[in-house]
Amino acid sequence: MIKEFAYESSRRELLITFSSGKRYVYDNVPPEVVEAFKTSGSKPPFFDREIRERFPHREFDEQFLVAANGT
């Protein structure tokens, strides 16, 4: 289940948070795909069909972000 998502258009990164608490960043996601995702009636089927295996992704780790920012 998808809990929330955010898109960084300048980097074309889609961050998805799942209800489990895990977060993944999907790279090189075009804005038109994100717009279609936003307006889709049911997020999980759209995600499975159009995003999950179509874009490179990695688990998002806040500890990495903190280390990268030097704080």
GROMACS .gro file of C-alpha atoms in nm:
model
   71
    1MET     CA    1   0.000   0.000   0.000
    2ILE     CA    2   0.129   0.343  -0.094
    3LYS     CA    3   0.117   0.589   0.195
    4GLU     CA    4   0.249   0.903   0.023
    5PHE     CA    5   0.470   1.023  -0.257
    6ALA     CA    6   0.666   1.330  -0.361
    7TYR     CA    7   0.832   1.432  -0.686
    8GLU     CA    8   1.149   1.635  -0.734
    9SER     CA    9   1.102   1.760  -1.089
   10SER     CA   10   1.448   1.912  -1.132
   11ARG     CA   11   1.601   1.569  -1.063
   12ARG     CA   12   1.312   1.361  -1.201
   13GLU     CA   13   1.303   1.160  -0.877
   14LEU     CA   14   0.985   1.009  -0.740
   15LEU     CA   15   0.997   0.926  -0.369
   16ILE     CA   16   0.734   0.676  -0.258
   17THR     CA   17   0.661   0.587   0.104
   18PHE     CA   18   0.481   0.259   0.161
   19SER     CA   19   0.257   0.183   0.457
   20SER     CA   20   0.534  -0.046   0.588
   21GLY     CA   21   0.745   0.267   0.636
   22LYS     CA   22   0.995   0.176   0.364
   23ARG     CA   23   1.077   0.448   0.112
   24TYR     CA   24   1.212   0.413  -0.238
   25VAL     CA   25   1.342   0.668  -0.485
   26TYR     CA   26   1.261   0.604  -0.852
   27ASP     CA   27   1.500   0.777  -1.092
   28ASN     CA   28   1.437   0.942  -1.429
   29VAL     CA   29   1.059   0.938  -1.394
   30PRO     CA   30   0.909   1.174  -1.654
   31PRO     CA   31   0.668   1.440  -1.526
   32GLU     CA   32   0.386   1.304  -1.742
   33VAL     CA   33   0.411   0.966  -1.566
   34VAL     CA   34   0.396   1.140  -1.227
   35GLU     CA   35   0.095   1.344  -1.337
   36ALA     CA   36  -0.084   1.029  -1.453
   37PHE     CA   37   0.005   0.864  -1.121
   38LYS     CA   38  -0.138   1.162  -0.928
   39THR     CA   39  -0.466   1.147  -1.115
   40SER     CA   40  -0.502   0.768  -1.126
   41GLY     CA   41  -0.805   0.636  -0.945
   42SER     CA   42  -0.613   0.354  -0.783
   43LYS     CA   43  -0.246   0.411  -0.706
   44PRO     CA   44  -0.125   0.051  -0.644
   45PRO     CA   45  -0.225  -0.091  -0.985
   46PHE     CA   46  -0.085   0.212  -1.167
   47PHE     CA   47   0.239   0.189  -0.970
   48ASP     CA   48   0.274  -0.183  -1.042
   49ARG     CA   49   0.201  -0.140  -1.412
   50GLU     CA   50   0.378   0.188  -1.496
   51ILE     CA   51   0.652   0.254  -1.239
   52ARG     CA   52   0.774  -0.038  -1.025
   53GLU     CA   53   0.997  -0.219  -1.274
   54ARG     CA   54   1.024   0.049  -1.542
   55PHE     CA   55   1.253   0.289  -1.358
   56PRO     CA   56   1.577   0.233  -1.167
   57HIS     CA   57   1.516   0.259  -0.795
   58ARG     CA   58   1.685   0.233  -0.458
   59GLU     CA   59   1.575   0.228  -0.099
   60PHE     CA   60   1.581   0.576   0.053
   61ASP     CA   61   1.784   0.593   0.373
   62GLU     CA   62   1.757   0.908   0.584
   63GLN     CA   63   2.085   0.822   0.756
   64PHE     CA   64   2.258   0.849   0.418
   65LEU     CA   65   2.095   1.188   0.360
   66VAL     CA   66   2.211   1.313   0.701
   67ALA     CA   67   2.565   1.189   0.634
   68ALA     CA   68   2.569   1.351   0.290
   69ASN     CA   69   2.464   1.683   0.439
   70GLY     CA   70   2.728   1.660   0.711
   71THR     CA   71   2.481   1.685   0.999
   0.00000   0.00000   0.00000
